[in-house]
Amino acid sequence: MLYRILTEFERADVMNLRDALYNWLQIKVVSDARPEDEAAKNTLQFFEGILTEDHHVTNFQASLADETTYRIEYTVNGEARVQLEKREMVEQLLEDIRTNPQYNC
């Protein structure tokens, strides 16, 4: 399987909000670039569930802040927040998929 799904135990113990947002953004980039990829869609839904159910995040969206940075805007308990991530790191999963013939169908 291309994307590893965390068990409920791992999900509760390991997935902090910052990591969940980063992972969501990585898989969102993959899903947007590969709309036919059902595994990517399912994994995106999984991380959206973690954000909404476990961390009570609402109104989350991502955009390029500049050439080198993604900006994630989201709300937790009515408080608007922002998280910045390096574009190169975020897009690494997509690049890995594209360059690995096993997954580049």
JSON list of N, CA and C in Angstrom, two decimals, residues 37-64:
[
{"chain": "A", "resi": 37, "resn": "ASP", "atom": "N", "xyz": [-6.06, 9.01, -8.39]},
{"chain": "A", "resi": 37, "resn": "ASP", "atom": "CA", "xyz": [-5.41, 8.19, -7.37]},
{"chain": "A", "resi": 37, "resn": "ASP", "atom": "C", "xyz": [-6.34, 8.02, -6.16]},
{"chain": "A", "resi": 38, "resn": "GLU", "atom": "N", "xyz": [-7.02, 6.87, -6.11]},
{"chain": "A", "resi": 38, "resn": "GLU", "atom": "CA", "xyz": [-7.98, 6.61, -5.03]},
{"chain": "A", "resi": 38, "resn": "GLU", "atom": "C", "xyz": [-7.30, 6.51, -3.67]},
{"chain": "A", "resi": 39, "resn": "ALA", "atom": "N", "xyz": [-6.10, 5.95, -3.62]},
{"chain": "A", "resi": 39, "resn": "ALA", "atom": "CA", "xyz": [-5.38, 5.85, -2.35]},
{"chain": "A", "resi": 39, "resn": "ALA", "atom": "C", "xyz": [-5.09, 7.25, -1.79]},
{"chain": "A", "resi": 40, "resn": "ALA", "atom": "N", "xyz": [-4.73, 8.16, -2.66]},
{"chain": "A", "resi": 40, "resn": "ALA", "atom": "CA", "xyz": [-4.47, 9.54, -2.22]},
{"chain": "A", "resi": 40, "resn": "ALA", "atom": "C", "xyz": [-5.76, 10.18, -1.69]},
{"chain": "A", "resi": 41, "resn": "LYS", "atom": "N", "xyz": [-6.87, 9.97, -2.39]},
{"chain": "A", "resi": 41, "resn": "LYS", "atom": "CA", "xyz": [-8.15, 10.53, -1.94]},
{"chain": "A", "resi": 41, "resn": "LYS", "atom": "C", "xyz": [-8.53, 9.97, -0.57]},
{"chain": "A", "resi": 42, "resn": "ASN", "atom": "N", "xyz": [-8.38, 8.66, -0.41]},
{"chain": "A", "resi": 42, "resn": "ASN", "atom": "CA", "xyz": [-8.73, 8.04, 0.87]},
{"chain": "A", "resi": 42, "resn": "ASN", "atom": "C", "xyz": [-7.83, 8.54, 2.00]},
{"chain": "A", "resi": 43, "resn": "THR", "atom": "N", "xyz": [-6.56, 8.70, 1.70]},
{"chain": "A", "resi": 43, "resn": "THR", "atom": "CA", "xyz": [-5.62, 9.18, 2.71]},
{"chain": "A", "resi": 43, "resn": "THR", "atom": "C", "xyz": [-5.91, 10.64, 3.06]},
{"chain": "A", "resi": 44, "resn": "LEU", "atom": "N", "xyz": [-6.28, 11.42, 2.07]},
{"chain": "A", "resi": 44, "resn": "LEU", "atom": "CA", "xyz": [-6.66, 12.82, 2.33]},
{"chain": "A", "resi": 44, "resn": "LEU", "atom": "C", "xyz": [-7.87, 12.86, 3.26]},
{"chain": "A", "resi": 45, "resn": "GLN", "atom": "N", "xyz": [-8.86, 12.03, 3.02]},
{"chain": "A", "resi": 45, "resn": "GLN", "atom": "CA", "xyz": [-10.03, 11.99, 3.89]},
{"chain": "A", "resi": 45, "resn": "GLN", "atom": "C", "xyz": [-9.64, 11.55, 5.30]},
{"chain": "A", "resi": 46, "resn": "PHE", "atom": "N", "xyz": [-8.71, 10.62, 5.40]},
{"chain": "A", "resi": 46, "resn": "PHE", "atom": "CA", "xyz": [-8.24, 10.16, 6.71]},
{"chain": "A", "resi": 46, "resn": "PHE", "atom": "C", "xyz": [-7.66, 11.33, 7.51]},
{"chain": "A", "resi": 47, "resn": "PHE", "atom": "N", "xyz": [-6.78, 12.10, 6.88]},
{"chain": "A", "resi": 47, "resn": "PHE", "atom": "CA", "xyz": [-6.17, 13.22, 7.59]},
{"chain": "A", "resi": 47, "resn": "PHE", "atom": "C", "xyz": [-7.16, 14.34, 7.87]},
{"chain": "A", "resi": 48, "resn": "GLU", "atom": "N", "xyz": [-8.12, 14.54, 6.97]},
{"chain": "A", "resi": 48, "resn": "GLU", "atom": "CA", "xyz": [-9.17, 15.52, 7.26]},
{"chain": "A", "resi": 48, "resn": "GLU", "atom": "C", "xyz": [-9.98, 15.09, 8.48]},
{"chain": "A", "resi": 49, "resn": "GLY", "atom": "N", "xyz": [-10.19, 13.79, 8.63]},
{"chain": "A", "resi": 49, "resn": "GLY", "atom": "CA", "xyz": [-10.87, 13.27, 9.82]},
{"chain": "A", "resi": 49, "resn": "GLY", "atom": "C", "xyz": [-10.07, 13.52, 11.09]},
{"chain": "A", "resi": 50, "resn": "ILE", "atom": "N", "xyz": [-8.78, 13.30, 11.03]},
{"chain": "A", "resi": 50, "resn": "ILE", "atom": "CA", "xyz": [-7.92, 13.57, 12.19]},
{"chain": "A", "resi": 50, "resn": "ILE", "atom": "C", "xyz": [-8.02, 15.04, 12.57]},
{"chain": "A", "resi": 51, "resn": "LEU", "atom": "N", "xyz": [-7.95, 15.92, 11.57]},
{"chain": "A", "resi": 51, "resn": "LEU", "atom": "CA", "xyz": [-8.01, 17.35, 11.85]},
{"chain": "A", "resi": 51, "resn": "LEU", "atom": "C", "xyz": [-9.35, 17.76, 12.46]},
{"chain": "A", "resi": 52, "resn": "THR", "atom": "N", "xyz": [-10.44, 17.29, 11.88]},
{"chain": "A", "resi": 52, "resn": "THR", "atom": "CA", "xyz": [-11.75, 17.73, 12.35]},
{"chain": "A", "resi": 52, "resn": "THR", "atom": "C", "xyz": [-12.18, 17.01, 13.63]},
{"chain": "A", "resi": 53, "resn": "GLU", "atom": "N", "xyz": [-11.95, 15.71, 13.70]},
{"chain": "A", "resi": 53, "resn": "GLU", "atom": "CA", "xyz": [-12.44, 14.93, 14.85]},
{"chain": "A", "resi": 53, "resn": "GLU", "atom": "C", "xyz": [-11.51, 15.00, 16.05]},
{"chain": "A", "resi": 54, "resn": "ASP", "atom": "N", "xyz": [-10.22, 14.83, 15.83]},
{"chain": "A", "resi": 54, "resn": "ASP", "atom": "CA", "xyz": [-9.27, 14.76, 16.94]},
{"chain": "A", "resi": 54, "resn": "ASP", "atom": "C", "xyz": [-8.83, 16.14, 17.42]},
{"chain": "A", "resi": 55, "resn": "HIS", "atom": "N", "xyz": [-8.70, 17.08, 16.49]},
{"chain": "A", "resi": 55, "resn": "HIS", "atom": "CA", "xyz": [-8.15, 18.40, 16.83]},
{"chain": "A", "resi": 55, "resn": "HIS", "atom": "C", "xyz": [-9.18, 19.53, 16.72]},
{"chain": "A", "resi": 56, "resn": "HIS", "atom": "N", "xyz": [-10.39, 19.21, 16.29]},
{"chain": "A", "resi": 56, "resn": "HIS", "atom": "CA", "xyz": [-11.48, 20.19, 16.19]},
{"chain": "A", "resi": 56, "resn": "HIS", "atom": "C", "xyz": [-11.12, 21.38, 15.30]},
{"chain": "A", "resi": 57, "resn": "VAL", "atom": "N", "xyz": [-10.41, 21.08, 14.22]},
{"chain": "A", "resi": 57, "resn": "VAL", "atom": "CA", "xyz": [-10.01, 22.09, 13.25]},
{"chain": "A", "resi": 57, "resn": "VAL", "atom": "C", "xyz": [-11.16, 22.31, 12.27]},
{"chain": "A", "resi": 58, "resn": "THR", "atom": "N", "xyz": [-11.42, 23.55, 11.95]},
{"chain": "A", "resi": 58, "resn": "THR", "atom": "CA", "xyz": [-12.41, 23.89, 10.94]},
{"chain": "A", "resi": 58, "resn": "THR", "atom": "C", "xyz": [-11.78, 24.88, 9.96]},
{"chain": "A", "resi": 59, "resn": "ASN", "atom": "N", "xyz": [-12.42, 25.03, 8.82]},
{"chain": "A", "resi": 59, "resn": "ASN", "atom": "CA", "xyz": [-12.01, 26.03, 7.83]},
{"chain": "A", "resi": 59, "resn": "ASN", "atom": "C", "xyz": [-10.53, 25.94, 7.47]},
{"chain": "A", "resi": 60, "resn": "PHE", "atom": "N", "xyz": [-10.03, 24.74, 7.22]},
{"chain": "A", "resi": 60, "resn": "PHE", "atom": "CA", "xyz": [-8.61, 24.65, 6.87]},
{"chain": "A", "resi": 60, "resn": "PHE", "atom": "C", "xyz": [-8.44, 24.68, 5.35]},
{"chain": "A", "resi": 61, "resn": "GLN", "atom": "N", "xyz": [-7.45, 25.44, 4.95]},
{"chain": "A", "resi": 61, "resn": "GLN", "atom": "CA", "xyz": [-7.13, 25.58, 3.53]},
{"chain": "A", "resi": 61, "resn": "GLN", "atom": "C", "xyz": [-5.65, 25.89, 3.39]},
{"chain": "A", "resi": 62, "resn": "ALA", "atom": "N", "xyz": [-5.13, 25.59, 2.22]},
{"chain": "A", "resi": 62, "resn": "ALA", "atom": "CA", "xyz": [-3.71, 25.80, 1.98]},
{"chain": "A", "resi": 62, "resn": "ALA", "atom": "C", "xyz": [-3.52, 26.56, 0.68]},
{"chain": "A", "resi": 63, "resn": "SER", "atom": "N", "xyz": [-2.44, 27.34, 0.64]},
{"chain": "A", "resi": 63, "resn": "SER", "atom": "CA", "xyz": [-2.08, 28.08, -0.56]},
{"chain": "A", "resi": 63, "resn": "SER", "atom": "C", "xyz": [-0.58, 28.34, -0.52]},
{"chain": "A", "resi": 64, "resn": "LEU", "atom": "N", "xyz": [-0.05, 28.72, -1.66]},
{"chain": "A", "resi": 64, "resn": "LEU", "atom": "CA", "xyz": [1.36, 29.11, -1.70]},
{"chain": "A", "resi": 64, "resn": "LEU", "atom": "C", "xyz": [1.46, 30.53, -1.17]}
]
